[in-house]
Amino acid sequence: MHQPVSVQITGGVAVLTVDQPPNNALSGAVRAALSRALAHVAQEAEVRAVVLAARGRGYASGPDPDDTEDSAAEPGLPALADRIEACRKPVIAALHGPVAGPGLELALAAHYRIADRRAQFGFPAVRLGLTPGAGGTQRLPRLIGAEHAVDLLTSGRMVSAGDAETMHLVDAVAKGPLPDFVLGWIRARLEAGLAPRPTRALEAGLQPVDHHLEVVKSVRAALGGGKSTARGAMLDCLEASLILPYEVAIEKEKAAYEDCLAAPQSRALRHVARAELRTQVPPLDHPAKPRKIDRIGVVGAGRIGRGVVAACLDSGIPVTLIESDIERLEEGVEAVIDLYDQEIEAKRMDELTRDRRIGLLNGTTDPAMLAGADLVIEAVPDDPAIKRRVFATLDAVMKRDAILASTTSTLDLDGLAAATGRVRHVVGLHFFPPAYRMRAVEVVVGAATADPVVATAFDLVRRLGKIPVASAVSSGHVALRMAATLVDAALFLMSRGATVERIDAALTGYGFAMGPLMLADAIGIDMLRAIERGPESATAALAEDVFGRMMKAGRTGRRAGRGFYRYGAKTPVPDPKIATLFGRLPRGATPPSDEEILRRTLAALANRGAHLVQDGVAQRPSDIDVLMVQVFGFPRTRGGPMMAAELAGLLRVKRDLDGFAADAPELWQPAGLWTDLLNRGEGFEAVNG
């Protein structure tokens, strides 16, 4: 039977090694095994020092904070850290790989720390809205000083082994193999009287107290009191480390951790992190192995195509770029080079890397050059006639088992596939502009798409460093259907007297990166108009009327210089002429308040998401949250529209929908999923699987 912790005693040194694949999570079983092993070697007369080590790619990682049963198992992380620190024999942590969060907290409880030269250290859980809960805010400043501790705790960044040594986070960086170096380091010091050095007893890092209190105060002021509950709590705990006895301050840290764990902000952040992992599993009827992709073709060098090319080159995949004429081809290649030059200017790339990547690019106007490609991505304009013609051409020149992927935003993928003799090898890869930087990609699964093709598409997206999100075939897929609902709700609110500024300000005040009407300009009025809105409805008629008149007037969005806003100046300005597209309000009517704008918009989004899940377009509610956060700037701290509804309470949101439904049933008539979940006493998490 596999043991999560092994013990080996050699020459008076006991090495306790955590071995719990895949990431050495400090589960209840691991904590108990480590505690037993520590107690055992502490009683052995021959043992003069203890090493805490780990196998695998990295040191110990934290347990799942949402596993309440495991979290309650004894010993908890704080108790285990205290036992390590209280050991009467010197404890040395041998650290490699990422040493983060709870793993770093255990290392801080050790008396000495030695790092592999490639190790990295940090507290990234702040990005999940969590504070350390096992002494991190109390032991860290005692070792490295409060000024460095403030930065490391509140930034979430990782620092190198060299930087960790400079700030006295580690005592040495190994020269050569870590296990050999650690044993040599210990034996060289045992004869000189190597002794326990409890971190809690160190005071030098806290001095001068007044200076460090000023540092905490200035960082708190810079945070503006605002958006991060965890960062504020960390600063409170760091302040406590400076002015309170350790025994009192550590209790404050434990309380802060529990408060953050239960806070809506952290629940939302943890939900998105889990959702981004969950969505990377392809929706397969049967297990399928991804195909090997050694060469890719990209057809079309527009803004999507050039971004796709750069992303593929970044991943080391040779690309053949096809355009209809040499002028467009040269323009596309230059655009890719410009993207890389921007990376060089931002110091994210050097010239040698750029040249190596561009060396993988071959441009041509001859589609026959795609005969050797394993996968071809079509990125021509979303015109059905053009797409079908390109599909037929590609089908004739590509090898029979090659995959044909379309970037279509709004067209019927199955209809495009029908123009070929390879319907099982057709899949959608819906990139979002700017395609080079946007992390999410919708993988659109056609009715006939084969499982190995789906698996390959997911594997490729991950290889590009992006997040794949499944969608069934539907006009606008998942993402643009959600965006259309966001904009349609805004149009309804404008018809009730709300202004462009008022609507966008209400949503950006909630945390959106941009308001729905500025987002409409960014997406393009033409694309929003092309999304099918189902049966004839007042909402569809309003969208068609407003968008039709905007397009007739040349107000097609940001790229045209005007849409709901006028562009050209440094700051976009709402166009007052937009108000003339809506009729006058009846006398005595009151425009919607900010609260009504928010409640109607959020309810409409959650309801559209429920419909998409119910209709099988979206695989799960959390996929919708990933797309809304990654693509459309829904605040990550709110978790996406489905999680926001969960946090607000499904019953409350359902009541809002019932109250709004008569105004625009296509936006607010509750999907059947709401009643199903409420009757079962469940939330959207039950559907996420």
XYZ file of C-alpha atoms in Angstrom:
689
model
C 0.000 0.000 0.000
C 1.333 3.436 -0.969
C 2.420 5.589 1.974
C 2.113 9.359 1.515
C 5.168 10.018 3.719
C 8.328 7.909 3.836
C 11.091 8.036 6.454
C 14.756 7.321 5.859
C 17.417 7.731 8.559
C 21.021 7.979 7.413
C 23.987 9.142 9.484
C 21.814 10.762 12.130
C 19.614 12.658 9.658
C 15.962 11.657 9.212
C 14.525 12.535 5.805
C 10.706 12.752 5.746
C 9.532 12.719 2.126
C 6.012 13.584 1.032
C 5.009 11.548 -2.024
C 1.376 12.181 -2.919
C 0.938 12.537 -6.707
C 0.151 14.610 -8.625
C 1.000 17.715 -6.579
C 1.687 16.573 -2.995
C -1.501 18.151 -1.685
C -1.466 18.458 2.106
C -4.660 16.465 2.575
C -5.776 15.173 5.941
C -4.076 11.826 5.267
C -0.782 13.498 4.348
C -0.908 15.835 7.332
C -1.549 12.926 9.702
C 1.246 10.837 8.172
C 3.686 13.736 8.349
C 2.754 14.445 11.965
C 3.239 10.778 12.936
C 6.566 10.585 11.153
C 7.788 13.767 12.835
C 6.755 12.500 16.272
C 8.511 9.181 15.580
C 11.877 10.611 14.515
C 11.789 13.183 17.313
C 11.937 10.263 19.771
C 14.766 8.430 18.016
C 18.047 8.949 19.858
C 20.140 8.470 16.733
C 18.339 11.294 14.902
C 20.126 14.622 15.239
C 18.295 16.556 12.486
C 15.117 16.232 10.405
C 14.653 17.067 6.723
C 11.223 17.807 5.228
C 11.344 16.951 1.519
C 8.997 15.991 -1.295
C 9.079 13.960 -4.489
C 7.641 15.007 -7.816
C 7.596 18.325 -9.626
C 7.172 20.526 -6.593
C 7.033 20.860 -2.840
C 3.800 20.369 -0.899
C 0.681 22.178 -2.152
C -2.409 23.149 -0.218
C -5.494 20.995 0.294
C -8.768 21.909 -1.372
C -10.171 24.717 0.812
C -13.704 23.745 -0.230
C -13.341 20.174 1.061
C -14.769 20.850 4.503
C -14.423 17.245 5.647
C -10.735 17.132 4.790
C -10.117 20.583 6.273
C -11.608 19.392 9.563
C -9.306 16.335 9.737
C -6.633 16.481 12.439
C -4.082 17.819 12.504
C -5.024 20.978 10.651
C -2.334 22.918 8.818
C -1.825 25.427 11.661
C -1.362 22.617 14.193
C 1.050 20.765 11.896
C 3.097 23.933 11.385
C 3.254 24.437 15.159
C 4.446 20.834 15.657
C 7.206 21.301 13.105
C 8.315 24.522 14.746
C 8.204 22.975 18.246
C 10.376 19.984 17.299
C 13.359 19.699 19.671
C 15.634 18.686 16.828
C 16.569 21.067 14.011
C 14.132 20.795 11.100
C 15.371 21.717 7.625
C 12.988 22.128 4.691
C 14.463 20.951 1.356
C 12.526 22.943 -1.208
C 12.125 22.467 -4.953
C 9.716 23.465 -7.700
C 6.903 25.846 -6.774
C 6.788 26.387 -2.996
C 3.527 28.233 -2.550
C 0.772 28.932 -0.056
C 0.355 26.203 2.576
C 3.524 24.448 1.392
C 5.484 27.636 2.011
C 3.793 28.056 5.388
C 5.110 24.642 6.464
C 8.543 25.628 5.198
C 8.375 28.834 7.261
C 7.669 26.710 10.354
C 10.848 24.724 9.760
C 13.977 26.028 11.471
C 16.022 26.312 8.266
C 15.243 26.323 4.545
C 17.411 25.204 1.629
C 16.219 25.670 -1.952
C 16.942 24.074 -5.272
C 18.179 26.769 -7.644
C 15.006 26.452 -9.761
C 12.581 26.742 -6.829
C 10.053 29.577 -6.669
C 8.279 31.018 -3.653
C 5.052 32.927 -3.106
C 1.490 33.219 -1.829
C -0.674 33.130 -4.996
C -3.843 32.276 -3.034
C -4.474 36.018 -2.677
C -5.743 35.717 -6.255
C -8.375 33.353 -4.883
C -9.332 35.855 -2.210
C -7.612 33.891 0.558
C -5.129 34.835 3.245
C -2.579 32.411 4.692
C -4.089 30.381 7.511
C -1.134 28.507 8.990
C 1.126 31.294 10.190
C 2.223 32.835 6.893
C 1.445 36.422 7.860
C 3.225 36.001 11.212
C 6.337 33.976 10.383
C 7.126 35.569 7.003
C 7.797 39.125 8.300
C 9.957 37.723 11.100
C 12.230 36.194 8.451
C 12.289 38.738 5.640
C 10.980 41.937 7.206
C 7.522 43.415 6.966
C 8.339 45.465 3.865
C 9.222 42.411 1.738
C 6.388 40.452 3.375
C 3.791 43.050 2.362
C 4.881 42.769 -1.263
C 5.063 38.973 -1.336
C 1.717 38.485 0.392
C -0.376 41.101 -1.388
C 1.044 40.741 -4.921
C 0.627 36.990 -5.285
C 3.852 36.934 -7.319
C 6.460 34.198 -7.147
C 10.125 34.975 -6.467
C 13.185 32.991 -7.526
C 15.446 31.010 -5.215
C 18.136 33.645 -5.634
C 15.779 36.446 -4.609
C 14.517 34.324 -1.717
C 18.078 33.908 -0.470
C 18.768 37.637 -0.775
C 15.744 38.484 1.379
C 16.623 35.698 3.885
C 13.573 33.605 3.098
C 15.925 30.650 2.553
C 19.256 30.005 4.226
C 21.016 28.607 1.173
C 20.512 27.737 -2.490
C 21.819 24.290 -3.410
C 24.899 24.022 -5.562
C 24.267 20.726 -7.294
C 21.611 18.092 -6.495
C 19.349 19.261 -3.661
C 19.356 16.040 -1.524
C 23.161 15.796 -1.491
C 23.617 19.490 -0.783
C 21.117 19.444 2.104
C 22.804 16.477 3.794
C 26.230 18.066 3.363
C 24.950 21.409 4.702
C 23.502 19.722 7.797
C 26.519 17.554 8.588
C 28.881 20.493 8.245
C 26.890 22.317 10.946
C 25.921 19.545 13.351
C 29.339 19.457 14.948
C 29.157 23.228 15.380
C 25.937 22.828 17.344
C 23.140 23.178 14.794
C 20.040 23.747 16.918
C 16.328 24.452 16.479
C 15.528 28.066 15.540
C 11.786 28.665 15.947
C 10.691 31.304 13.450
C 8.160 32.788 15.873
C 11.022 33.719 18.221
C 12.796 35.845 15.603
C 12.281 39.577 16.053
C 14.872 41.266 13.832
C 12.623 41.264 10.771
C 9.965 43.246 12.632
C 12.295 46.131 13.404
C 11.976 49.084 13.228
C 8.300 48.681 14.056
C 7.308 52.292 13.303
C 8.789 52.117 9.800
C 7.002 48.879 8.976
C 3.707 50.218 10.307
C 4.081 53.132 7.890
C 4.720 50.670 5.045
C 1.518 48.789 5.881
C -0.389 52.072 6.129
C 0.842 53.301 2.733
C 0.006 50.002 0.997
C -3.454 50.042 2.557
C -3.996 53.564 1.236
C -2.792 52.516 -2.227
C -5.308 49.653 -2.271
C -8.013 52.252 -1.745
C -9.903 50.223 0.761
C -11.473 48.491 -1.974
C -11.679 45.577 -4.186
C -9.699 42.844 -2.427
C -11.016 41.560 0.875
C -8.006 39.242 1.174
C -5.384 41.940 0.696
C -6.985 44.114 3.338
C -7.125 41.169 5.740
C -3.465 40.372 5.068
C -2.469 43.928 5.914
C -4.449 43.711 9.157
C -2.611 40.491 10.041
C 0.784 41.945 9.155
C 0.007 44.946 11.319
C -0.901 42.558 14.130
C 2.474 40.814 13.746
C 4.144 44.134 14.470
C 2.186 45.207 17.527
C 0.717 42.090 19.152
C 2.250 39.037 20.814
C 2.596 36.098 18.407
C -0.002 34.020 20.264
C -2.603 36.779 19.866
C -1.706 37.739 16.297
C -1.838 34.136 15.045
C -5.423 33.842 16.254
C -6.257 36.975 14.300
C -4.776 35.335 11.193
C -6.863 32.182 11.695
C -10.025 34.280 12.010
C -9.101 36.291 8.899
C -8.631 33.091 6.899
C -12.034 31.752 7.955
C -13.677 35.088 7.134
C -12.090 35.208 3.676
C -12.942 31.563 3.007
C -16.635 32.304 3.601
C -16.638 35.693 1.815
C -18.549 35.923 -1.503
C -15.472 37.384 -3.213
C -13.273 34.376 -2.438
C -16.074 31.930 -3.236
C -16.412 33.607 -6.637
C -12.670 33.607 -7.319
C -12.313 29.949 -6.317
C -15.300 29.084 -8.509
C -13.709 30.690 -11.591
C -10.383 28.941 -10.934
C -12.147 25.564 -10.705
C -14.273 26.370 -13.752
C -11.199 27.167 -15.846
C -9.800 23.739 -15.019
C -13.116 21.931 -15.494
C -13.791 23.414 -18.923
C -10.560 21.964 -20.314
C -12.023 18.450 -20.286
C -13.510 17.789 -23.755
C -17.145 16.600 -24.047
C -16.560 13.126 -25.425
C -18.956 10.203 -25.726
C -15.961 7.846 -25.582
C -12.337 8.360 -24.522
C -10.283 9.567 -27.477
C -6.594 10.296 -27.958
C -5.680 13.656 -29.522
C -3.978 13.463 -32.881
C -0.466 14.739 -33.345
C -0.404 18.183 -34.951
C 2.968 18.943 -36.558
C 1.928 21.535 -39.133
C -0.960 23.979 -39.276
C -2.479 25.997 -42.085
C -4.276 29.296 -41.554
C -6.480 30.722 -44.308
C -7.083 34.444 -44.005
C -4.691 37.054 -42.579
C -7.273 39.405 -41.088
C -7.263 40.426 -37.432
C -8.310 36.944 -36.267
C -6.094 35.017 -38.674
C -2.920 36.942 -37.857
C -3.515 36.483 -34.123
C -4.026 32.744 -34.602
C -0.814 32.540 -36.623
C 1.192 34.257 -33.870
C -0.290 32.015 -31.171
C 0.631 28.888 -33.174
C 4.160 30.137 -33.822
C 4.558 30.841 -30.106
C 3.866 27.163 -29.498
C 6.560 26.098 -31.938
C 4.130 24.862 -34.606
C 5.109 25.579 -38.242
C 2.350 27.548 -40.012
C 1.450 28.011 -43.658
C -0.544 31.230 -44.104
C -2.812 31.503 -47.144
C -4.262 34.702 -48.589
C -6.097 35.451 -51.803
C -3.436 37.826 -53.170
C 0.165 38.736 -52.473
C -0.656 42.200 -51.125
C -2.975 40.850 -48.411
C -0.462 38.117 -47.636
C 2.400 40.549 -47.142
C 0.185 42.756 -45.012
C -0.713 39.747 -42.834
C 2.909 38.668 -42.362
C 3.892 42.236 -41.468
C 1.059 42.328 -38.937
C 2.410 39.192 -37.252
C 5.883 40.740 -37.109
C 4.344 43.911 -35.646
C 2.696 41.831 -32.915
C 6.078 40.385 -32.012
C 7.740 43.807 -32.131
C 5.188 44.995 -29.582
C 6.187 42.042 -27.406
C 9.853 43.045 -27.728
C 9.026 46.647 -26.840
C 7.160 45.401 -23.736
C 10.223 43.228 -22.869
C 8.190 40.017 -23.111
C 10.281 38.720 -26.028
C 13.746 39.186 -27.500
C 14.693 39.582 -31.158
C 16.214 36.102 -31.378
C 12.935 34.532 -30.225
C 10.970 36.660 -32.698
C 13.210 35.645 -35.593
C 13.043 31.971 -34.610
C 9.243 32.076 -34.567
C 8.927 33.986 -37.821
C 11.209 31.345 -39.322
C 8.386 28.837 -38.791
C 5.996 30.889 -40.969
C 5.510 30.242 -44.664
C 3.173 32.490 -46.657
C 1.596 31.685 -50.017
C -1.435 32.339 -52.191
C -1.600 28.700 -53.324
C -4.026 26.532 -51.281
C -2.295 23.409 -52.603
C 0.541 24.204 -50.182
C -1.771 22.971 -47.422
C -1.582 19.383 -48.651
C 0.764 18.433 -45.818
C -1.061 20.269 -42.999
C -2.492 18.204 -40.142
C -5.033 20.908 -39.292
C -6.209 23.965 -41.217
C -7.901 26.923 -39.523
C -10.181 28.919 -41.799
C -10.320 32.588 -40.734
C -11.999 34.358 -43.659
C -14.896 36.859 -43.228
C -18.153 35.481 -41.796
C -19.959 35.430 -45.128
C -21.644 32.065 -45.779
C -20.911 32.053 -49.520
C -17.217 32.860 -48.975
C -16.919 30.301 -46.195
C -18.515 27.491 -48.234
C -16.309 28.261 -51.226
C -13.186 28.201 -49.053
C -14.315 24.979 -47.363
C -14.820 23.262 -50.715
C -11.394 24.420 -51.939
C -9.663 23.248 -48.783
C -11.457 19.919 -48.796
C -10.046 19.254 -52.261
C -6.393 19.891 -51.335
C -6.128 18.684 -47.729
C -5.174 15.120 -46.864
C -8.208 12.991 -46.049
C -7.636 12.706 -42.314
C -6.653 16.348 -41.792
C -8.880 18.478 -39.564
C -10.662 21.540 -40.918
C -11.467 24.168 -38.286
C -13.560 27.288 -38.750
C -13.368 30.500 -36.734
C -16.961 31.408 -37.592
C -18.718 33.537 -35.004
C -22.305 33.299 -36.139
C -22.677 30.816 -39.018
C -23.991 27.254 -38.893
C -20.899 25.026 -38.624
C -22.860 21.958 -39.727
C -23.951 23.789 -42.869
C -20.329 24.685 -43.633
C -19.212 21.114 -42.995
C -21.793 19.901 -45.509
C -19.799 21.689 -48.232
C -17.034 19.108 -47.690
C -16.615 15.364 -47.779
C -15.155 15.336 -44.269
C -18.000 16.280 -41.915
C -16.485 14.158 -39.111
C -13.234 16.132 -39.398
C -14.795 19.611 -39.123
C -14.748 21.540 -35.849
C -15.132 25.165 -34.787
C -12.342 27.151 -33.125
C -13.916 30.469 -32.237
C -11.103 32.855 -31.291
C -11.936 36.259 -29.849
C -10.180 39.466 -30.864
C -7.414 40.174 -30.175
C -6.863 36.477 -30.886
C -3.203 36.553 -29.878
C -3.980 37.726 -26.346
C -7.486 36.487 -25.549
C -7.175 33.333 -23.453
C -10.544 31.690 -24.100
C -11.384 29.813 -27.312
C -14.765 28.224 -28.002
C -14.460 24.716 -29.413
C -17.641 24.274 -31.433
C -18.638 20.625 -31.779
C -20.653 19.837 -34.874
C -23.365 17.204 -35.059
C -20.994 14.825 -36.876
C -17.637 15.904 -35.371
C -15.676 12.808 -34.342
C -14.473 12.426 -30.764
C -10.753 12.286 -31.738
C -11.220 15.578 -33.606
C -12.788 17.191 -30.521
C -9.968 15.838 -28.350
C -7.410 17.224 -30.799
C -9.054 20.658 -30.853
C -9.025 20.836 -27.048
C -5.415 19.669 -26.957
C -4.377 22.294 -29.514
C -6.077 25.133 -27.629
C -4.290 24.080 -24.436
C -1.032 23.858 -26.394
C -1.560 27.472 -27.470
C -1.736 28.427 -23.795
C -5.450 29.166 -23.988
C -8.595 27.858 -22.295
C -10.903 25.679 -24.418
C -14.648 25.998 -23.787
C -17.090 23.645 -25.489
C -20.143 24.834 -27.410
C -22.690 23.055 -29.542
C -23.625 24.548 -32.918
C -25.752 27.655 -32.433
C -25.830 31.140 -33.909
C -23.265 33.041 -31.859
C -22.345 29.830 -30.010
C -22.317 30.421 -26.228
C -20.244 33.578 -25.882
C -21.929 35.816 -28.425
C -25.383 34.611 -27.383
C -24.519 35.859 -23.899
C -23.114 39.109 -25.300
C -26.249 39.642 -27.383
C -28.397 39.191 -24.268
C -26.251 41.705 -22.395
C -26.705 44.254 -25.189
C -30.396 43.441 -25.729
C -31.073 44.098 -22.047
C -29.302 47.452 -22.440
C -31.465 48.302 -25.478
C -34.587 47.492 -23.470
C -33.382 49.749 -20.664
C -32.688 52.536 -23.166
C -36.234 52.158 -24.466
C -37.324 52.832 -20.861
C -35.299 56.037 -20.696
C -31.889 54.925 -19.407
C -28.974 56.647 -21.123
C -25.858 55.062 -22.604
C -23.757 56.632 -19.840
C -26.103 55.500 -17.062
C -26.248 51.891 -18.232
C -22.516 51.536 -18.803
C -21.676 53.285 -15.529
C -23.974 50.949 -13.585
C -22.255 47.871 -15.026
C -18.694 49.183 -14.706
C -19.545 50.199 -11.143
C -20.454 46.557 -10.530
C -17.021 45.600 -11.837
C -17.371 44.981 -15.586
C -14.285 45.961 -17.604
C -16.574 47.952 -19.903
C -20.281 48.637 -20.107
C -22.570 46.680 -22.468
C -22.914 49.473 -25.016
C -19.191 50.121 -25.280
C -18.829 46.342 -25.539
C -21.363 46.376 -28.396
C -19.132 48.839 -30.244
C -16.101 46.617 -29.610
C -17.840 43.475 -30.902
C -19.323 45.272 -33.897
C -22.944 46.173 -34.527
C -22.964 44.027 -37.667
C -21.942 40.914 -35.748
C -24.504 41.494 -32.996
C -27.194 42.027 -35.601
C -26.274 38.716 -37.293
C -26.926 36.636 -34.177
C -30.281 34.889 -34.411
C -32.572 35.748 -31.526
C -35.087 32.977 -31.876
C -38.793 33.484 -32.546
C -40.090 36.911 -33.464
C -40.201 39.052 -30.340
C -40.264 42.659 -29.234
C -36.616 42.390 -28.181
C -35.551 41.003 -31.554
C -37.579 43.702 -33.318
C -35.994 46.439 -31.179
C -32.475 45.107 -31.865
C -33.159 44.850 -35.599
C -34.603 48.373 -35.716
C -31.793 50.019 -33.699
C -28.938 48.066 -35.282
C -30.390 48.463 -38.769
C -30.568 52.238 -38.455
C -27.114 52.394 -36.879
C -25.598 50.418 -39.743
C -27.395 52.537 -42.318
C -25.815 55.592 -40.698
C -22.379 53.975 -40.672
C -22.411 53.541 -36.890
C -21.017 50.010 -36.914
C -18.806 50.275 -33.852
C -15.317 51.128 -32.702
C -13.530 50.159 -35.914
C -15.752 52.579 -37.834
C -15.065 55.330 -35.320
C -18.643 55.548 -34.117
C -21.371 53.367 -32.715
C -23.040 54.036 -29.384
C -19.918 56.094 -28.715
C -17.815 58.391 -30.881
C -14.142 57.420 -31.086
C -11.081 59.341 -32.124
C -10.503 61.419 -29.029
C -8.507 59.939 -26.157
C -11.704 59.038 -24.322
C -14.758 57.680 -26.187
C -17.759 60.000 -25.918
C -21.398 58.787 -25.891
C -23.086 59.927 -29.082
C -26.158 62.038 -28.166
C -27.788 61.147 -31.485
C -28.253 57.561 -30.267
C -31.124 58.725 -28.057
C -33.095 59.672 -31.180
C -33.274 55.976 -32.110
C -35.669 55.430 -29.220
C -39.098 56.943 -28.831
C -39.919 59.473 -26.157
C -40.929 58.213 -22.742
C -44.591 58.570 -21.770
C -45.189 61.610 -19.578
C -44.500 60.794 -15.925
C -42.466 57.686 -16.677
C -39.330 57.256 -14.567
C -36.102 55.955 -16.126
C -34.662 52.836 -14.473
C -32.470 53.327 -11.404
C -28.941 51.941 -11.194
C -30.247 49.094 -9.036
C -32.912 48.189 -11.604
C -30.349 48.337 -14.423
C -28.144 45.899 -12.533
C -30.893 43.522 -11.463
C -32.470 43.328 -14.910
C -29.111 42.869 -16.641
C -27.768 40.212 -14.268
C -31.067 38.329 -14.266
C -31.179 38.342 -18.079
C -27.612 37.002 -18.299
C -28.197 34.211 -15.788
C -31.445 33.298 -17.521
C -29.817 33.155 -20.948
C -27.108 30.967 -19.440
C -29.750 28.642 -17.985
C -31.419 28.379 -21.402
C -28.084 27.589 -23.084
C -27.366 24.805 -20.598
C -30.928 23.505 -20.775
C -30.814 23.472 -24.591
C -27.446 21.683 -24.659
C -25.553 24.566 -26.292
C -23.353 25.096 -23.217
C -21.905 22.061 -21.500
C -22.305 23.440 -17.973
C -23.094 26.733 -16.179
C -19.497 27.284 -15.106
C -18.360 27.273 -18.769
C -20.555 30.321 -19.291
C -18.880 32.017 -16.337
C -15.439 31.346 -17.824
C -16.415 32.937 -21.138
C -18.043 35.956 -19.532
C -15.022 36.567 -17.297
C -12.336 35.875 -19.892
C -13.949 37.454 -22.963
C -16.412 40.111 -21.875
C -14.905 41.435 -18.665
C -17.472 40.170 -16.171
C -15.785 40.829 -12.807
C -13.796 37.787 -11.724
C -14.536 38.710 -8.110
C -18.252 38.131 -8.865
C -17.624 34.717 -10.460
C -19.557 35.176 -13.705
C -23.338 35.531 -14.148
C -24.209 31.988 -13.066
C -22.115 32.150 -9.894
C -23.411 35.653 -9.194
C -26.941 34.242 -9.286
C -25.856 31.432 -6.972
C -24.377 33.908 -4.496
C -27.453 36.139 -4.658
C -29.705 33.112 -4.187
C -31.477 31.326 -7.013
C -34.866 31.938 -5.431
C -34.298 35.691 -5.302
C -33.130 35.816 -8.923
C -36.063 33.637 -9.987
C -38.423 36.116 -8.300
C -36.776 38.941 -10.229
C -37.254 37.005 -13.473
C -40.909 36.370 -12.669
C -41.365 40.087 -12.004
C -39.621 41.186 -15.213
C -40.933 38.463 -17.538
C -44.004 40.312 -18.796
C -41.819 43.210 -20.064
C -39.725 41.011 -22.376
C -40.338 37.260 -22.061
C -37.447 36.442 -24.381
C -35.080 38.018 -21.840
C -36.694 37.255 -18.514
C -39.153 34.364 -18.847
C -37.428 31.846 -16.531
C -35.897 28.777 -18.147
C -37.246 25.516 -16.770
C -33.857 24.828 -15.168
C -34.595 27.377 -12.439
C -37.664 25.518 -11.207
C -35.955 22.130 -11.541
C -33.033 23.208 -9.370
C -35.170 24.986 -6.787
C -37.464 21.965 -6.455
C -34.428 19.775 -5.781
C -32.889 22.282 -3.373
C -29.817 22.564 -5.608
C -27.861 25.304 -7.329
C -25.980 25.610 -10.611
C -22.991 23.877 -9.007
C -25.012 20.638 -9.091
C -25.138 20.907 -12.898
C -21.422 21.650 -13.230
C -20.559 18.063 -12.348
